[in-house]
mmCIF file with all atom_site columns, C-alpha atoms in Angstrom:
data_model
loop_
_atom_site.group_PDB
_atom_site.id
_atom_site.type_symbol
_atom_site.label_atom_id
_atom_site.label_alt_id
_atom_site.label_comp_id
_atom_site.label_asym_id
_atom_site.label_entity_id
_atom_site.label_seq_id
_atom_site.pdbx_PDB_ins_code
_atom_site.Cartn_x
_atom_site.Cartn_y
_atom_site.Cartn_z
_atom_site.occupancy
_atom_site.B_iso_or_equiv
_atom_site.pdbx_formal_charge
_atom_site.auth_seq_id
_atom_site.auth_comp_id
_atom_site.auth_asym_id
_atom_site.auth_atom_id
_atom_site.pdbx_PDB_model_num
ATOM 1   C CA . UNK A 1 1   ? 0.000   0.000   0.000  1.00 47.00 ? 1   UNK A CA 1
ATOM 2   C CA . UNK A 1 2   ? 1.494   3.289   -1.143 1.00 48.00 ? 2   UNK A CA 1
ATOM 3   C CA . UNK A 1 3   ? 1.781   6.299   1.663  1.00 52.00 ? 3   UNK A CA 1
ATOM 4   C CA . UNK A 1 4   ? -0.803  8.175   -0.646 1.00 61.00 ? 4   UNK A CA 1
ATOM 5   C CA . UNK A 1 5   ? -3.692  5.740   0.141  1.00 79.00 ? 5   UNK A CA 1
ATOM 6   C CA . UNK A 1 6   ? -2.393  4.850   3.663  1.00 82.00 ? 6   UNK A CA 1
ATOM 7   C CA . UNK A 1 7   ? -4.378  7.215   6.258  1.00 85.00 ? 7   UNK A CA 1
ATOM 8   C CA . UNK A 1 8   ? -2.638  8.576   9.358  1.00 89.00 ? 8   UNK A CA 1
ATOM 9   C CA . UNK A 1 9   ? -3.913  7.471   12.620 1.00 89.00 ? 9   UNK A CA 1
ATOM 10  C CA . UNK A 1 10  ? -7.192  9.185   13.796 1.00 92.00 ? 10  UNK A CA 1
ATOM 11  C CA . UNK A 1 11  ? -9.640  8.332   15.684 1.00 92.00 ? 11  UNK A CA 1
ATOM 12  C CA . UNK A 1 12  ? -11.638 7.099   12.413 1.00 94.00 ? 12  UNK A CA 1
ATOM 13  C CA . UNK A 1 13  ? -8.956  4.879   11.906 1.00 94.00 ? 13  UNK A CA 1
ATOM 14  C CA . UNK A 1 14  ? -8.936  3.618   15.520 1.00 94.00 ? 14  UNK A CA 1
ATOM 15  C CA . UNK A 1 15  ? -12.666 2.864   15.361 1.00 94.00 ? 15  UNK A CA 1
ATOM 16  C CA . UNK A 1 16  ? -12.643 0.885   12.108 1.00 95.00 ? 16  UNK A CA 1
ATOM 17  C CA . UNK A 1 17  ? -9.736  -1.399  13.304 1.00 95.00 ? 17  UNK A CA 1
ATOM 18  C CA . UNK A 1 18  ? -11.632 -1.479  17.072 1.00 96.00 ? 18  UNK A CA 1
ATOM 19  C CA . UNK A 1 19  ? -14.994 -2.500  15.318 1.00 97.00 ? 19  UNK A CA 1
ATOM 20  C CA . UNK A 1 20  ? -13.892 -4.998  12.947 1.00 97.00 ? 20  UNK A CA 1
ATOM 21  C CA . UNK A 1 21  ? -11.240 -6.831  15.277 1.00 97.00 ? 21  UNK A CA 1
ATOM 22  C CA . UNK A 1 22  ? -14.389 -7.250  17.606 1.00 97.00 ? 22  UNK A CA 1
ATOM 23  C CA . UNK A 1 23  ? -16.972 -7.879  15.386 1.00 98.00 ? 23  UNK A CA 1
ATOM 24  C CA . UNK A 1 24  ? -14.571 -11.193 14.834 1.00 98.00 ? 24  UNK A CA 1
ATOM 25  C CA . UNK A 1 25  ? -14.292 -12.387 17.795 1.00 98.00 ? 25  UNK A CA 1
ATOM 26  C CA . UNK A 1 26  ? -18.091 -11.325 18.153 1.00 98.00 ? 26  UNK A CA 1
ATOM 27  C CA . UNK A 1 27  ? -18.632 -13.745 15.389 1.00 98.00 ? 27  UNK A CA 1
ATOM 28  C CA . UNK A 1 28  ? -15.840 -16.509 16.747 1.00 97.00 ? 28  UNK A CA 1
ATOM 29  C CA . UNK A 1 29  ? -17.946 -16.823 20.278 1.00 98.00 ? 29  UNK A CA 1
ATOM 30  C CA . UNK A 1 30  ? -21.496 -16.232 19.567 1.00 98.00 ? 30  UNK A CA 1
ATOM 31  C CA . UNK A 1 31  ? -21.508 -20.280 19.017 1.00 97.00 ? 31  UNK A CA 1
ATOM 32  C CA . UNK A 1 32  ? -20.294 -20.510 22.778 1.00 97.00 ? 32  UNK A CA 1
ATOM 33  C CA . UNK A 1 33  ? -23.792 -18.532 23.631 1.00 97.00 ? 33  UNK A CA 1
ATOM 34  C CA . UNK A 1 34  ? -21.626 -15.740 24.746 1.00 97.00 ? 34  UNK A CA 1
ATOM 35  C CA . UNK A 1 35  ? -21.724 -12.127 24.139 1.00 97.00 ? 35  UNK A CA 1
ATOM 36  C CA . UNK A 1 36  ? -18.577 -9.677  24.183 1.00 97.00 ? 36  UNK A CA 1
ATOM 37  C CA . UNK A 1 37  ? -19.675 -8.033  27.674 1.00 97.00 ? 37  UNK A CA 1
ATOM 38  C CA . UNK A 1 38  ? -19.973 -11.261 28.820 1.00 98.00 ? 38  UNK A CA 1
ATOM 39  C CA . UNK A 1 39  ? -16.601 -12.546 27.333 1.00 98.00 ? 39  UNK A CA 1
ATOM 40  C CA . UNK A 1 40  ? -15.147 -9.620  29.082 1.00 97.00 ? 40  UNK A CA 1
ATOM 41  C CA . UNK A 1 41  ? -16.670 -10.385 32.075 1.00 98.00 ? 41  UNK A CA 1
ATOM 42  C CA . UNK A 1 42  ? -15.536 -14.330 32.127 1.00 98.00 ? 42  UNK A CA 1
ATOM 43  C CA . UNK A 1 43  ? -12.392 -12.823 31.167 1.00 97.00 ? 43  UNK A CA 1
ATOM 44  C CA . UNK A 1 44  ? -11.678 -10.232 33.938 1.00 97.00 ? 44  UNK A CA 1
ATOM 45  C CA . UNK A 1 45  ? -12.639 -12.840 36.707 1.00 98.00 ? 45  UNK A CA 1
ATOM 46  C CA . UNK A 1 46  ? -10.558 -14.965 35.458 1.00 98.00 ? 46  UNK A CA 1
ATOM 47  C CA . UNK A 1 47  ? -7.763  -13.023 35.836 1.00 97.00 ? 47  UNK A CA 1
ATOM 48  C CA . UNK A 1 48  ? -8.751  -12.402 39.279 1.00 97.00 ? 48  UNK A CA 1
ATOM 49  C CA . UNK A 1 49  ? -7.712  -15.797 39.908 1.00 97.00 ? 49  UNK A CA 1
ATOM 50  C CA . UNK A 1 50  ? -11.401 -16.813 39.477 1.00 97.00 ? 50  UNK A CA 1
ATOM 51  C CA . UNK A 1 51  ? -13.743 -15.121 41.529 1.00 96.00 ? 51  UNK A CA 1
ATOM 52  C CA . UNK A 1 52  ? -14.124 -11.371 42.012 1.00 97.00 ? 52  UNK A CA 1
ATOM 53  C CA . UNK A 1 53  ? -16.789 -8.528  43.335 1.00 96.00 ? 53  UNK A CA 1
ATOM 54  C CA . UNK A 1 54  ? -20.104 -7.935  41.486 1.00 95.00 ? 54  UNK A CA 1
ATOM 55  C CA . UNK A 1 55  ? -18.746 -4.488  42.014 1.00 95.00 ? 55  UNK A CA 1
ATOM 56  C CA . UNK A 1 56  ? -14.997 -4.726  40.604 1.00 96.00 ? 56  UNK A CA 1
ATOM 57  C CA . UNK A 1 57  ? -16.337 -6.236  37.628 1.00 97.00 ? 57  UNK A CA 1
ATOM 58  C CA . UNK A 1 58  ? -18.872 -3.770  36.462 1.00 96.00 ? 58  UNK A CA 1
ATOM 59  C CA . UNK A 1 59  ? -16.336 -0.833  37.730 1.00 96.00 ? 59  UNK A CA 1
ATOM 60  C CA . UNK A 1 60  ? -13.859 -2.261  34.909 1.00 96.00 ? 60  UNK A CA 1
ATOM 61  C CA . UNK A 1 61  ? -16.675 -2.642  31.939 1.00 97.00 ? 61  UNK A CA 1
ATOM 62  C CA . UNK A 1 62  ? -17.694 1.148   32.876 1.00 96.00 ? 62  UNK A CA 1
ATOM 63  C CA . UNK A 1 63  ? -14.352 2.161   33.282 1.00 94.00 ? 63  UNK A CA 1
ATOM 64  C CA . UNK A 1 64  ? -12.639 0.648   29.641 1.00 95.00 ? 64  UNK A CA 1
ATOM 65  C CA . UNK A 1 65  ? -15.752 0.306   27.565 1.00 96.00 ? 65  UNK A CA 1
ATOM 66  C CA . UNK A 1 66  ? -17.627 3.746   28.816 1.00 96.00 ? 66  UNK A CA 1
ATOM 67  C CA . UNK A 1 67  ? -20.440 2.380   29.436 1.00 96.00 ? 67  UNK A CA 1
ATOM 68  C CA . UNK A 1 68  ? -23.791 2.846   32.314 1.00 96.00 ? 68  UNK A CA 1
ATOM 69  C CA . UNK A 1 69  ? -24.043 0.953   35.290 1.00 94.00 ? 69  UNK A CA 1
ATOM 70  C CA . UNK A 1 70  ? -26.712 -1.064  34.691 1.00 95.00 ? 70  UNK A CA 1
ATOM 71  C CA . UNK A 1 71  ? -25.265 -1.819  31.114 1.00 97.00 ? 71  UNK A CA 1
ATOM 72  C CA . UNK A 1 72  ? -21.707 -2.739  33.269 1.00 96.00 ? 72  UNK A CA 1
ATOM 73  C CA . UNK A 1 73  ? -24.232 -5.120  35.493 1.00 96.00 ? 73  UNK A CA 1
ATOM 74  C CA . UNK A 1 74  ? -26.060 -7.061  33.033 1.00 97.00 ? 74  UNK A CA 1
ATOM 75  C CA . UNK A 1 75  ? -23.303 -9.755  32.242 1.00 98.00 ? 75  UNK A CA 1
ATOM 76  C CA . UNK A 1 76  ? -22.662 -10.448 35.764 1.00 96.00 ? 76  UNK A CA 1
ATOM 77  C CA . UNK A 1 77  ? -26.451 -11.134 36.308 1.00 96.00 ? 77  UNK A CA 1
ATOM 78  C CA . UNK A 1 78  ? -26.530 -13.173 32.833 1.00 97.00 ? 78  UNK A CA 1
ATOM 79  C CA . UNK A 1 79  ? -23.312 -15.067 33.291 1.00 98.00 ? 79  UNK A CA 1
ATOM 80  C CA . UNK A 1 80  ? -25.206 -15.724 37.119 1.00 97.00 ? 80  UNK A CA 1
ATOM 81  C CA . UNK A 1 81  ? -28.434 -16.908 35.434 1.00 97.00 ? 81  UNK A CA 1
ATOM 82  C CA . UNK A 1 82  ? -26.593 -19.230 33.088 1.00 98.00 ? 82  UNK A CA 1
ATOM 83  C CA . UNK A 1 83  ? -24.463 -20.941 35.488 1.00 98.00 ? 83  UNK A CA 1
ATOM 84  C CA . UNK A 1 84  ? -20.772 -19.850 34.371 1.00 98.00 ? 84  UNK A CA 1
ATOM 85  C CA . UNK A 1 85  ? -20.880 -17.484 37.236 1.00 98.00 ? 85  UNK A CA 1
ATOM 86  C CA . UNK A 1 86  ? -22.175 -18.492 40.827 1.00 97.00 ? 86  UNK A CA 1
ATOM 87  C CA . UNK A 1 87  ? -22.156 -16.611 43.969 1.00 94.00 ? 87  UNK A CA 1
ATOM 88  C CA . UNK A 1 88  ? -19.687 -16.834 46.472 1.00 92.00 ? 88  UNK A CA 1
ATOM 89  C CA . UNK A 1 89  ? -18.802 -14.932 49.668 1.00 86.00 ? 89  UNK A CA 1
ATOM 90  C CA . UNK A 1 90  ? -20.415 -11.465 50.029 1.00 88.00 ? 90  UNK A CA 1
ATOM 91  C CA . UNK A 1 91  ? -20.839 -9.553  46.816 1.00 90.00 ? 91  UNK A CA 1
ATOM 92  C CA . UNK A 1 92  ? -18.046 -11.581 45.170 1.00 95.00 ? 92  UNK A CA 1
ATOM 93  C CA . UNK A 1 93  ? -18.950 -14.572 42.105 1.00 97.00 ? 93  UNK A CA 1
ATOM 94  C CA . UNK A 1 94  ? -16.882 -17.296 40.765 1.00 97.00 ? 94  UNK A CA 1
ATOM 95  C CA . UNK A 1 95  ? -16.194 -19.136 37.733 1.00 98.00 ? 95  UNK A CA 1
ATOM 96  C CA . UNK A 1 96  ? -18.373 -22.870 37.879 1.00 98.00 ? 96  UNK A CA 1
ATOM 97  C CA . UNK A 1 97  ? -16.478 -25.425 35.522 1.00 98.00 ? 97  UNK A CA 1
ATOM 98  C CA . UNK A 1 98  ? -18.614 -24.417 32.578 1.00 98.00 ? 98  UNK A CA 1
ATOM 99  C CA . UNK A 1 99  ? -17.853 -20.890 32.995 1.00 98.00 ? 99  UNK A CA 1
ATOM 100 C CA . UNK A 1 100 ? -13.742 -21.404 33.494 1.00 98.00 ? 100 UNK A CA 1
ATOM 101 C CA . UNK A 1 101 ? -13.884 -24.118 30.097 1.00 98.00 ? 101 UNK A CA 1
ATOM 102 C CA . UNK A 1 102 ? -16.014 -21.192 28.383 1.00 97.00 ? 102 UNK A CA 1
ATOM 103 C CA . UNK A 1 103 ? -13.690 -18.304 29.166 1.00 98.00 ? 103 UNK A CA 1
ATOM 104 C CA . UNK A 1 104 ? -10.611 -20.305 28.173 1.00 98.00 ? 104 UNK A CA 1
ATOM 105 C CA . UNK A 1 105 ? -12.119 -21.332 25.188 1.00 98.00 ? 105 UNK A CA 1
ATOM 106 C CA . UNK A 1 106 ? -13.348 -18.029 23.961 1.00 97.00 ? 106 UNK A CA 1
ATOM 107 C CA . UNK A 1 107 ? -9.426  -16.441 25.410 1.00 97.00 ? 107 UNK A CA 1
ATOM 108 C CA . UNK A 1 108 ? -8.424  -19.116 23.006 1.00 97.00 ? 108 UNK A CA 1
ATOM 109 C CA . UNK A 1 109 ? -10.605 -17.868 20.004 1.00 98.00 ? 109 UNK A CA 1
ATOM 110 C CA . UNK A 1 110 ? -9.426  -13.835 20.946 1.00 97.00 ? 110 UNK A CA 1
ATOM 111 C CA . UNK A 1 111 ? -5.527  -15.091 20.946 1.00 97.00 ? 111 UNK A CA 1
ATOM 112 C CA . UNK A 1 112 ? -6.011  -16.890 17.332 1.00 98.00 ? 112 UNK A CA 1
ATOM 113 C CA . UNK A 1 113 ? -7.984  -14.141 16.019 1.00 98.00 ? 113 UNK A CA 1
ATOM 114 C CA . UNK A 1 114 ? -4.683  -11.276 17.193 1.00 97.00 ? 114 UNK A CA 1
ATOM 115 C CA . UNK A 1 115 ? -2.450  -13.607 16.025 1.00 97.00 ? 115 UNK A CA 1
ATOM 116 C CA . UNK A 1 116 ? -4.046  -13.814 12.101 1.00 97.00 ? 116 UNK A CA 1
ATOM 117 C CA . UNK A 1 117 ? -4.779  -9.485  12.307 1.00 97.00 ? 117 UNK A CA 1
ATOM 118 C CA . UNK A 1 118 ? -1.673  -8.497  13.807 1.00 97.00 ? 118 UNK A CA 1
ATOM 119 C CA . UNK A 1 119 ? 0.936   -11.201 11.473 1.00 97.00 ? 119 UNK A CA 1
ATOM 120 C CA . UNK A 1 120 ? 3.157   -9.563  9.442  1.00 97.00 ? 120 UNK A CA 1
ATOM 121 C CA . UNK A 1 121 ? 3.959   -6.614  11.823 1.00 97.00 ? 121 UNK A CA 1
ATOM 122 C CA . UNK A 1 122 ? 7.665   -6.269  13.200 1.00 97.00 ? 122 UNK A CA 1
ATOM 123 C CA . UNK A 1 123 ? 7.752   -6.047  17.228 1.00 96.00 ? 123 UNK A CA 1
ATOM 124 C CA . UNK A 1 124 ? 9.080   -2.268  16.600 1.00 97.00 ? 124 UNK A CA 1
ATOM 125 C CA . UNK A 1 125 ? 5.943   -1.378  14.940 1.00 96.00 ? 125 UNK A CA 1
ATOM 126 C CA . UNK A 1 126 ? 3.545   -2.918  17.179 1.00 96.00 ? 126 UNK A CA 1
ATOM 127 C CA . UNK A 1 127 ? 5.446   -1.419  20.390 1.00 96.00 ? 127 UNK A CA 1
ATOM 128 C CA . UNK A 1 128 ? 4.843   2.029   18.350 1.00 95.00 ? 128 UNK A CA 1
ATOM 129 C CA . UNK A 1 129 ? 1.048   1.605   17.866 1.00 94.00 ? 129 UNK A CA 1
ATOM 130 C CA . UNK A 1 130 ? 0.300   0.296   21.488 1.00 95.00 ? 130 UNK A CA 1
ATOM 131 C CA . UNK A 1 131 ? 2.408   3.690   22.614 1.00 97.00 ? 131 UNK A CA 1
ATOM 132 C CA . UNK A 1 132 ? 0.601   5.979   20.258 1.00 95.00 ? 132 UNK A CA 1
ATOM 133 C CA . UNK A 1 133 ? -2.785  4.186   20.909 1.00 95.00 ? 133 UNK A CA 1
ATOM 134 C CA . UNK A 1 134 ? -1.805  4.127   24.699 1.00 96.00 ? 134 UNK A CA 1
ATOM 135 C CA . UNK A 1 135 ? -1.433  7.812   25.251 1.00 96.00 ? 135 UNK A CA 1
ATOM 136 C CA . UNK A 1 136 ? -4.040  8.625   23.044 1.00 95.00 ? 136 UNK A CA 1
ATOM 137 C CA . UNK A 1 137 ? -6.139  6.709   25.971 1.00 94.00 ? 137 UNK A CA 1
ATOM 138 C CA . UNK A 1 138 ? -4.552  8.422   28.599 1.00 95.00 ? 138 UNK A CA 1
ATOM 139 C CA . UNK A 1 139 ? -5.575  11.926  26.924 1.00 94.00 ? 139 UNK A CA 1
ATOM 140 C CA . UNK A 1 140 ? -9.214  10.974  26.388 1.00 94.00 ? 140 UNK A CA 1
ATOM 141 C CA . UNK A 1 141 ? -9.793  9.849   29.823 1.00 93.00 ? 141 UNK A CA 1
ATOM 142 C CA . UNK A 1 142 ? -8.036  12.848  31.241 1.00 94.00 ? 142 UNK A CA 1
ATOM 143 C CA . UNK A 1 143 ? -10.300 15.061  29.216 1.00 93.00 ? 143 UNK A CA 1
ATOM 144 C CA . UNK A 1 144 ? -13.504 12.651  30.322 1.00 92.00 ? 144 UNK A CA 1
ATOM 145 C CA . UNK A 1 145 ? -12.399 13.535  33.689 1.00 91.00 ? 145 UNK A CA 1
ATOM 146 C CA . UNK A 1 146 ? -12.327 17.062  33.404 1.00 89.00 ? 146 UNK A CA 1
ATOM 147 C CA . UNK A 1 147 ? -7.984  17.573  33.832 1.00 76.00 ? 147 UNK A CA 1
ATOM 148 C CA . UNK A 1 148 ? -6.243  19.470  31.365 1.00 64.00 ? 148 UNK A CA 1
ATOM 149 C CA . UNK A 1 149 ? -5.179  17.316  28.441 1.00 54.00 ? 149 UNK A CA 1
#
């Protein structure tokens, strides 16, 4: 691809890449009766070593994804009502066998899926987009929370 046709990063640019890496791995776990909330719920309990707050999880959907509280809930109470989550102690839940063999499966579906969209890219160039993309993070949620960019 010539430089003529190749856009600079924006946030257009961003979103395209953002929407059609997801819509993938939409795709690649909607057979697992999963949705990508719920994927990133399974996902972020898992890495709490299985079993987290009610609260912690929904705090981590609203803060990444931007999204309301009840909309940062509704996994939690779905993944409940299906049986990959159960409660445990207090507010906290925990992965049930079907829930840990579900999140590892669809982890395993998001890790082939970055492996086929990012091939072909040197380590420089990746290290360069995640810094570019990561301060461009850091300067939206400093504006979304009022400080001076």
């Amino acid at each position: 691809m010539s430089t003529a046709t190749t856009p600079s990063v924006n946030g257009q640019v961003v979103g395209l890449a953002h929407y059609a890496t997801k819509a993938v791995m939409e795709r690649a776990i909607a057979p697992l009766g999963l949705t990508h909330l719920q994927s990133l719920s399974l996902n972020f309990v898992a890495a709490q070593g299985g079993s987290a707050a009610r609260g912690s999880i929904a705090g981590r959907l609203r803060e990444n994804l931007k999204i309301e509280e009840a909309a940062a809930l509704a996994p939690v109470t779905e993944l409940l009502a299906a049986g990959l989550l159960e409660a445990a102690d207090g507010s906290d839940v925990r992965l049930t066998d079907r829930g840990r063999a579900l999140q590892e499966q669809a982890s395993g579906y998001g890790a082939a899926i970055a492996a086929r969209v990012y091939a072909g890219f040197t380590p420089e160039e990746l290290a360069t987009a995640g810094r570019v993309l990561s301060i461009v993070t850091a300067r939206a949620n400093a504006e979304l929370a009022g400080e001076q960019p």
